[in-house]
XYZ file of C-alpha atoms in Angstrom:
609
model
C 154.443 101.370 90.866
C 155.172 97.966 89.327
C 152.979 96.431 86.586
C 151.906 93.746 89.089
C 150.775 96.398 91.569
C 148.909 98.295 88.844
C 147.189 95.085 87.760
C 146.161 94.293 91.342
C 144.706 97.793 91.770
C 142.751 97.555 88.518
C 141.300 94.200 89.526
C 140.266 95.538 92.922
C 138.337 98.555 91.650
C 134.826 98.939 93.096
C 133.067 99.508 89.798
C 129.415 99.336 90.835
C 127.371 102.485 91.414
C 123.761 103.639 91.110
C 124.413 104.056 87.374
C 125.108 100.330 86.959
C 121.429 99.481 87.410
C 119.124 102.513 86.932
C 116.254 102.188 89.372
C 112.990 101.095 87.760
C 114.506 100.655 84.286
C 116.486 97.446 84.661
C 117.011 94.463 86.918
C 119.953 92.275 87.831
C 120.434 89.317 85.520
C 121.873 86.028 86.717
C 124.825 84.789 84.610
C 122.804 81.577 84.140
C 119.878 83.267 82.416
C 121.504 83.722 78.985
C 122.690 80.069 78.840
C 119.172 78.941 79.800
C 117.737 81.108 77.016
C 120.167 79.643 74.493
C 119.380 76.088 75.591
C 115.671 76.740 75.162
C 116.341 78.441 71.831
C 118.350 75.430 70.680
C 115.580 72.982 71.602
C 112.911 75.062 69.845
C 115.104 75.419 66.761
C 115.909 71.712 66.502
C 112.255 70.732 66.873
C 111.141 73.105 64.121
C 114.031 72.240 61.797
C 113.308 68.531 62.290
C 109.607 69.022 61.555
C 110.454 70.868 58.352
C 112.980 68.147 57.468
C 110.303 65.446 57.632
C 108.727 67.011 54.557
C 105.271 66.728 56.058
C 104.746 70.489 55.778
C 106.202 70.880 52.274
C 102.719 71.381 50.868
C 102.427 74.561 52.953
C 106.082 75.576 53.391
C 108.052 74.223 50.402
C 111.074 76.327 51.404
C 111.094 74.590 54.825
C 110.722 77.867 56.641
C 107.665 79.982 57.450
C 107.532 81.178 53.848
C 104.081 81.364 52.292
C 104.906 81.935 48.599
C 107.123 80.410 45.892
C 110.585 81.896 45.331
C 113.591 81.088 43.194
C 116.863 79.834 44.670
C 117.743 78.785 48.194
C 118.493 80.574 51.426
C 121.483 79.936 53.662
C 119.505 80.257 56.912
C 115.821 79.596 57.640
C 115.688 83.105 59.004
C 112.001 83.229 59.936
C 112.243 80.063 62.015
C 115.295 81.541 63.726
C 113.581 84.860 64.489
C 110.439 83.237 65.917
C 112.531 80.831 68.022
C 114.474 83.774 69.442
C 111.309 85.782 70.170
C 109.807 82.894 72.127
C 113.020 82.150 74.031
C 113.584 85.791 74.896
C 110.035 86.168 76.163
C 110.452 83.163 78.456
C 113.559 84.558 80.152
C 112.999 88.326 79.923
C 112.508 90.418 83.052
C 108.925 91.181 83.994
C 105.730 89.423 85.015
C 104.629 86.308 83.137
C 101.601 88.170 81.801
C 103.824 90.919 80.413
C 106.122 88.371 78.762
C 103.244 86.420 77.211
C 101.831 89.662 75.842
C 105.250 90.601 74.467
C 105.706 87.218 72.734
C 102.202 87.210 71.252
C 102.465 90.759 70.004
C 105.911 90.529 68.428
C 105.353 87.127 66.773
C 102.024 88.144 65.255
C 103.526 91.381 63.975
C 106.508 89.587 62.456
C 104.379 86.934 60.750
C 102.013 89.593 59.425
C 104.925 91.494 57.880
C 106.310 88.273 56.380
C 102.871 87.498 54.928
C 102.810 90.925 53.297
C 106.265 90.280 51.780
C 105.032 86.970 50.395
C 101.838 88.520 48.997
C 103.941 91.133 47.220
C 106.032 88.323 45.751
C 102.872 86.521 44.583
C 101.690 89.709 42.901
C 105.135 90.105 41.316
C 104.921 86.508 40.079
C 101.503 87.043 38.500
C 102.629 90.201 36.705
C 106.176 89.319 35.640
C 105.812 85.544 35.436
C 108.702 84.761 37.790
C 109.231 85.307 41.535
C 112.200 87.196 42.916
C 115.038 85.340 44.703
C 114.389 83.821 48.122
C 117.724 85.155 49.386
C 116.565 88.746 48.918
C 113.306 88.382 50.826
C 114.996 86.418 53.621
C 117.565 89.167 54.118
C 114.716 91.681 54.293
C 112.827 89.468 56.756
C 115.925 89.186 58.930
C 116.434 92.956 59.015
C 112.765 93.414 59.884
C 113.110 90.811 62.642
C 116.030 92.715 64.179
C 114.361 96.098 63.890
C 111.021 94.887 65.240
C 112.737 93.460 68.316
C 114.332 96.814 69.161
C 111.133 98.749 68.569
C 109.159 96.358 70.747
C 111.689 96.739 73.558
C 111.213 100.499 73.464
C 107.440 100.119 73.276
C 107.036 97.437 75.952
C 110.201 97.850 78.033
C 110.600 100.129 81.055
C 112.246 103.168 79.527
C 113.139 106.732 80.543
C 110.408 109.271 80.101
C 110.598 110.953 76.697
C 111.945 114.500 76.686
C 111.335 116.855 73.778
C 114.385 117.228 71.547
C 115.085 120.864 70.814
C 116.004 121.495 67.209
C 117.925 124.203 65.409
C 118.932 125.002 61.861
C 120.338 121.881 60.239
C 122.451 121.163 57.164
C 120.552 117.976 56.438
C 119.998 118.477 52.716
C 123.679 119.086 51.983
C 124.714 116.173 54.191
C 122.162 113.807 52.677
C 123.354 114.727 49.191
C 126.925 114.010 50.304
C 125.864 110.694 51.818
C 123.915 109.527 48.780
C 126.720 110.617 46.461
C 129.169 108.403 48.344
C 126.606 105.586 48.368
C 126.277 105.877 44.577
C 130.026 105.850 44.029
C 130.470 102.857 46.360
C 127.640 101.038 44.582
C 129.064 101.685 41.132
C 132.579 100.593 42.105
C 131.243 97.482 43.849
C 129.120 96.547 40.844
C 132.113 97.019 38.565
C 134.323 94.761 40.674
C 131.539 92.210 40.992
C 131.191 92.047 37.212
C 134.858 91.279 36.581
C 135.887 87.761 35.630
C 139.542 88.028 36.568
C 141.123 85.122 38.495
C 141.433 87.237 41.663
C 137.734 88.107 41.657
C 136.829 84.486 40.974
C 138.906 83.395 43.970
C 137.271 86.021 46.157
C 133.887 84.604 45.222
C 134.988 81.281 46.661
C 136.377 82.678 49.902
C 134.417 81.429 52.878
C 135.662 84.480 54.812
C 133.365 86.646 52.714
C 130.377 84.526 53.618
C 129.745 83.625 50.010
C 128.261 87.061 49.311
C 130.645 87.902 46.494
C 133.321 90.606 46.230
C 130.963 93.254 44.848
C 128.533 93.147 47.759
C 131.382 92.703 50.219
C 133.188 95.828 48.998
C 130.183 98.151 49.219
C 130.299 99.107 52.915
C 134.118 99.372 53.128
C 134.146 101.637 50.064
C 131.319 103.742 51.480
C 132.953 104.276 54.867
C 136.393 104.847 53.338
C 135.012 107.741 51.280
C 133.222 109.182 54.299
C 136.314 108.774 56.475
C 138.472 110.693 53.998
C 135.852 113.456 53.739
C 135.534 113.681 57.522
C 139.286 113.911 58.110
C 139.785 116.513 55.375
C 136.849 118.639 56.515
C 138.014 118.591 60.130
C 141.565 119.575 59.152
C 140.353 122.461 56.974
C 137.939 123.904 59.543
C 140.347 123.765 62.520
C 142.733 126.630 63.308
C 146.027 126.117 65.135
C 145.937 129.587 66.676
C 142.437 129.232 68.179
C 142.382 128.972 71.970
C 140.231 129.994 74.925
C 139.966 129.424 78.687
C 138.432 126.060 79.595
C 136.569 124.608 82.565
C 137.320 120.937 83.205
C 134.692 118.919 85.091
C 135.551 115.498 86.506
C 132.824 113.412 88.208
C 134.367 111.116 90.814
C 133.057 108.188 92.845
C 135.566 106.120 94.839
C 138.514 107.081 92.650
C 141.312 107.318 95.227
C 143.404 104.835 93.230
C 143.552 107.011 90.088
C 142.333 110.573 90.728
C 145.806 111.985 91.543
C 147.161 110.738 88.212
C 144.163 112.199 86.395
C 144.717 115.622 87.989
C 148.452 115.491 87.290
C 147.825 114.865 83.593
C 145.290 117.712 83.443
C 147.884 120.003 85.067
C 150.520 118.995 82.503
C 148.077 119.620 79.656
C 147.190 123.024 81.139
C 150.889 123.948 81.341
C 151.363 122.929 77.686
C 148.190 124.761 76.596
C 148.938 128.076 78.284
C 145.367 129.379 78.672
C 143.522 129.533 82.043
C 142.189 126.112 83.099
C 139.563 125.730 85.817
C 139.322 122.236 87.315
C 136.208 121.054 89.182
C 136.413 117.637 90.856
C 132.817 116.611 91.523
C 132.819 114.150 94.405
C 129.676 112.047 94.183
C 129.455 110.557 97.705
C 132.759 108.684 97.651
C 133.316 106.520 100.712
C 137.075 106.201 100.271
C 139.842 108.856 100.328
C 138.986 110.368 96.928
C 138.359 113.838 98.352
C 141.623 114.070 100.311
C 143.699 112.621 97.476
C 142.120 115.111 95.052
C 142.789 118.038 97.435
C 146.437 117.035 97.736
C 146.844 116.665 93.960
C 145.277 120.077 93.294
C 147.586 121.714 95.850
C 150.584 120.129 94.128
C 149.466 121.358 90.685
C 151.062 124.466 89.162
C 148.943 125.400 86.138
C 145.293 124.886 87.139
C 142.782 126.633 89.365
C 141.101 123.671 91.006
C 138.626 122.807 93.716
C 136.594 119.842 94.969
C 132.803 120.148 94.999
C 130.651 117.721 96.973
C 127.531 116.512 95.125
C 125.219 114.836 97.608
C 122.795 113.101 95.248
C 124.160 109.801 93.918
C 124.508 109.468 90.153
C 127.105 110.681 87.646
C 124.616 112.938 85.842
C 123.856 114.879 89.025
C 127.577 115.516 89.447
C 127.936 116.604 85.817
C 124.993 118.988 86.018
C 126.477 120.564 89.141
C 129.771 120.956 87.315
C 128.157 122.636 84.303
C 126.337 124.995 86.636
C 129.561 125.921 88.461
C 131.787 126.202 85.350
C 132.863 129.760 84.520
C 134.361 129.481 81.029
C 132.871 129.320 77.522
C 134.213 125.812 76.867
C 133.652 122.869 79.176
C 135.760 119.715 79.042
C 134.237 116.627 80.612
C 136.770 113.985 81.659
C 136.146 110.737 83.500
C 138.094 110.285 86.711
C 140.006 107.324 85.250
C 141.098 109.169 82.091
C 144.671 110.426 81.686
C 144.859 113.011 78.924
C 147.966 113.735 76.851
C 149.725 117.056 77.237
C 148.558 118.282 73.802
C 144.964 117.000 74.022
C 143.360 120.263 75.160
C 145.281 122.346 72.615
C 144.357 120.048 69.722
C 140.701 119.653 70.695
C 140.019 123.387 71.124
C 141.370 124.148 67.631
C 138.252 122.588 66.140
C 136.019 125.239 67.727
C 137.344 127.809 65.281
C 134.411 126.520 63.240
C 131.339 128.079 64.901
C 129.229 125.059 63.916
C 131.264 122.650 66.087
C 129.468 121.891 69.343
C 131.333 118.920 70.821
C 134.710 117.277 70.147
C 135.923 113.850 71.252
C 139.070 111.783 70.794
C 140.312 108.200 70.792
C 140.502 106.379 74.162
C 143.662 104.264 74.213
C 143.808 101.403 76.778
C 146.599 101.588 79.375
C 147.881 98.142 78.389
C 148.625 95.031 80.373
C 145.023 94.148 81.192
C 142.987 91.118 80.230
C 140.983 92.981 77.572
C 143.346 95.832 76.669
C 144.625 94.515 73.334
C 141.130 93.653 72.120
C 139.856 97.030 73.344
C 142.593 98.813 71.367
C 141.329 97.244 68.139
C 137.759 98.150 69.096
C 138.491 101.849 69.731
C 140.573 102.242 66.581
C 137.675 100.830 64.583
C 134.862 102.679 66.353
C 136.412 106.012 67.320
C 139.348 106.164 64.906
C 137.478 105.102 61.761
C 133.691 104.956 61.965
C 133.289 108.126 64.063
C 135.157 110.415 61.606
C 133.212 108.770 58.767
C 129.853 109.439 60.442
C 130.849 113.026 61.180
C 131.382 113.585 57.444
C 127.592 113.777 56.983
C 126.871 115.082 60.497
C 125.664 111.647 61.547
C 127.836 111.116 64.614
C 125.585 110.656 67.641
C 127.804 109.611 70.527
C 130.896 111.407 71.822
C 132.094 109.358 74.835
C 132.139 111.102 78.191
C 135.668 109.848 78.840
C 136.821 113.006 77.003
C 134.276 115.425 75.540
C 134.946 119.133 74.966
C 131.710 121.141 74.682
C 130.831 124.622 73.608
C 129.225 125.755 76.873
C 126.361 127.592 75.135
C 125.469 124.483 73.134
C 125.699 122.309 76.232
C 123.327 124.507 78.211
C 120.900 125.003 75.316
C 120.590 121.228 74.987
C 119.468 120.980 78.616
C 120.873 119.033 81.527
C 122.536 115.633 81.466
C 119.856 112.950 81.684
C 119.492 111.380 85.118
C 118.331 107.908 86.133
C 119.302 106.241 82.837
C 122.309 104.894 80.973
C 124.032 106.822 78.188
C 123.820 110.416 79.436
C 126.911 111.363 77.384
C 125.522 110.070 74.085
C 122.132 111.617 74.833
C 123.804 115.004 75.344
C 125.938 114.909 72.188
C 122.878 113.778 70.201
C 120.823 116.729 71.478
C 123.649 119.161 70.759
C 123.698 117.827 67.202
C 119.951 118.290 66.841
C 120.414 121.947 67.787
C 122.389 122.329 64.573
C 125.913 121.838 65.897
C 128.545 119.500 64.515
C 129.768 116.606 66.706
C 133.200 115.327 65.692
C 136.067 113.096 66.795
C 139.578 114.466 66.340
C 141.713 111.360 65.861
C 144.824 113.349 66.844
C 143.447 113.523 70.405
C 144.498 110.289 72.070
C 144.170 109.763 75.782
C 144.510 106.852 78.184
C 141.180 105.500 79.418
C 140.778 102.684 81.920
C 139.568 99.298 80.652
C 137.895 96.758 82.956
C 140.478 94.264 84.203
C 138.019 91.552 85.274
C 135.207 89.697 83.548
C 132.723 90.942 86.163
C 133.660 94.582 85.553
C 133.546 94.158 81.768
C 130.118 92.552 82.047
C 128.794 95.440 84.169
C 130.240 98.066 81.809
C 128.991 96.503 78.587
C 125.509 95.733 79.878
C 125.287 99.390 80.903
C 126.621 100.622 77.551
C 124.447 98.367 75.406
C 121.305 99.113 77.421
C 121.952 102.815 76.838
C 121.046 102.507 73.136
C 117.430 101.841 74.122
C 117.386 104.440 76.886
C 118.709 107.161 74.584
C 116.249 106.320 71.822
C 113.276 106.154 74.198
C 114.162 109.508 75.765
C 114.559 111.114 72.334
C 111.999 109.069 70.410
C 110.318 112.138 68.953
C 113.493 112.451 66.827
C 112.339 109.269 65.071
C 108.858 110.580 64.400
C 108.824 114.372 64.185
C 108.309 115.859 60.754
C 111.578 117.804 60.633
C 114.281 115.977 58.699
C 117.197 114.811 60.836
C 120.129 112.736 59.636
C 120.757 111.505 63.173
C 117.116 110.851 64.051
C 115.936 109.381 60.764
C 119.053 107.519 59.656
C 121.695 106.900 62.327
C 119.507 106.310 65.389
C 117.469 103.578 63.630
C 120.728 102.023 62.454
C 121.982 101.946 66.057
C 118.805 100.146 67.135
C 119.084 97.656 64.280
C 122.726 96.978 65.061
C 122.033 96.526 68.768
C 119.339 93.931 68.051
C 121.593 92.182 65.547
C 124.350 91.934 68.126
C 121.962 90.617 70.802
C 120.758 87.965 68.366
C 124.211 87.035 67.021
C 125.029 84.132 69.348
C 121.617 82.520 68.708
C 122.065 82.792 64.942
C 125.427 81.037 65.175
C 123.798 78.224 67.154
C 120.932 78.094 64.687
C 123.316 77.952 61.728
C 125.143 74.982 63.231
C 121.857 73.158 63.887
C 120.675 73.836 60.347
C 123.990 72.606 58.997
C 123.609 69.365 60.957
C 119.932 68.765 60.236
C 120.205 69.587 56.506
C 116.838 71.168 55.764
C 117.430 71.051 52.062
C 119.503 74.201 51.750
C 123.034 74.276 50.387
C 125.288 73.286 53.313
C 128.160 75.250 51.816
C 126.075 78.424 52.052
C 125.191 77.682 55.671
C 128.817 77.065 56.581
C 129.945 80.235 54.822
C 127.306 82.246 56.661
C 128.465 80.894 60.033
C 132.096 81.775 59.313
C 131.083 85.190 57.996
C 129.364 86.023 61.285
C 132.272 84.709 63.343
C 135.005 86.455 61.329
C 133.866 88.025 58.079
C 134.007 91.590 56.901
C 134.232 93.254 60.372
C 137.618 91.630 60.958
C 138.971 92.868 57.638
C 137.652 96.390 58.249
C 139.256 96.320 61.710
C 142.618 95.585 60.118
C 142.092 98.524 57.752
C 141.253 100.813 60.706
C 144.454 99.738 62.480
C 146.544 100.513 59.406
C 144.843 103.871 58.817
C 145.478 104.910 62.424
C 149.059 103.605 62.259
C 148.769 101.630 65.485
C 150.655 98.627 64.130
C 150.916 96.931 67.516
C 147.126 96.529 67.503
C 147.438 93.879 64.780
C 148.697 91.503 67.465
C 145.369 91.852 69.230
C 143.212 90.722 66.292
C 142.711 87.115 67.547
C 141.673 88.461 70.954
C 139.404 90.999 69.273
C 137.501 88.249 67.459
C 136.875 86.527 70.802
C 135.977 89.895 72.327
C 133.344 90.452 69.606
C 131.655 87.224 70.684
C 131.776 88.393 74.327
C 130.178 91.714 73.327
C 127.368 89.819 71.641
C 126.862 87.778 74.820
C 126.761 90.911 77.001
C 124.345 92.573 74.587
C 122.010 89.604 74.973
C 122.279 89.894 78.753
C 121.657 93.646 78.575
C 118.312 93.226 76.782
C 117.374 90.555 79.327
C 117.897 93.175 82.050
C 115.215 95.469 80.574
C 111.966 95.010 82.481
C 109.059 94.154 80.157
C 105.816 95.900 81.083
C 102.236 94.768 80.660
C 100.206 96.493 77.984
C 98.308 99.345 79.614
C 94.540 99.018 79.860
C 92.942 102.215 78.455
C 90.907 102.521 81.672
C 94.010 102.288 83.885
C 96.017 105.414 84.377
C 99.767 104.878 84.612
C 102.237 107.476 85.723
C 106.041 107.400 85.764
C 108.008 108.336 88.826
C 111.805 108.271 88.480
C 111.584 105.837 85.593
C 109.326 103.332 87.360
C 105.635 102.688 86.861
C 103.049 103.504 89.455
C 99.384 102.700 88.907
C 96.957 105.351 90.115
């Protein structure tokens, strides 16, 4: 098949299914809604920045932001004005009744202002005791983080979310992992402070680099040094615990919906991997109501295979999770490999992945999904996966903090999989939810960066939009379904540390495009802050540290060709931020429940009784 034919097939894929828009939990969002939100946000921001610029409110807000106490120094962004402007704009264009959106706006703004008032009162107390306030930059950074976190928490509280399901817990190694984490934090902090204190010409030049956002080399180096340590620990620990001679029979489950264009190739690659592996391989193709020739193509491919025992199972109820649960129920072996129908595994993938289960603590193993190449987003996606799965995932696994192992390729210990329960239905993110619950049982979730497989990447903007809105919405669905992990008394690295970070990062990404717009407006209106700081902050968000860390991840994974995709990756990051904003707009905001009214949930939707 020629590259042109492959490209035409990829562009013609029917990518929508019942999983694209979980019933009762989300609604379709017009492509015009996000631009309308940003236009409204821009108008609100300009009005407030202009009012502060007049100086009329300096007697109340001398910092020209909603700051109620004196501070030293200046801030680069009037962060509180930005957060409030975003809250109002989001509430106007969110999904849900107008009453629900008004309630959401009122609640979140009052909460945010109350928290800011507390921060300012603490500063006033600090001023009265010490005789000098602390820097404005510090409190504004804190206020910004609170603004991001509060937005995510309010979405879970007021948004239509999956019904919570108790997270089963097992014996954890939290204390040892927390000690490891804080030891690496300490080392990274000490090294960063040392570099920041140097007065060498190189360090002085780094302080002036706009690319660093004006934050200084010491602060800039902290996170890269932290994750580099964790990455090295994760890679070493995985290599030590694996055993080359460990093997066992495996059941492979492949959910399929309208996959006639790719399913034969997927089966052929599984057959080649089975031949290379040498142990018995059971293949279950789980047809989930396909209306094309998926079933016949799969039958023909299984008959042509030489090293697998395969069959096609019809799953009548629509939804990938229903197909997966049927596959787990039918699987006969002690290890179950989940593969998406558009994933082509390498011949050594099964052999390498199973080696990690020599360690009895390992519950699920993933790999690195490499794009097929030639598509609109493939080069940018390659940089993304090398950074996320080839660098951050091994680093998180070093302190047992890895939550999500993608369902494109996930090898499970069958006992752990069944103890954790069934794959969640009627929501997004069933794969991450499962690997999270396996981790909470006391098992280790890891990514073996030696396991590299080909995974399909959307070839059109429409498909990419559908995929990313589904992926980004899943962060809230997973957290809502497992929210007791945030609150139960038992210590959990994933529940108490990583899950909140995921929520914070998701909100930050959703609010990234607005903050760029706000920074430009503040730069133009000159509210009295240092324009150089504002400009540096804008560039830092657009390029900044993530780009430099991405280059490091490419070099570490020795995928040199990915360096050519860096310009596209920077554009792709902006697209991800846009899709994240659209994904939170698709979450239906609910009215606050009257104590007298009883509300029940049926299949994720509300029904008053």
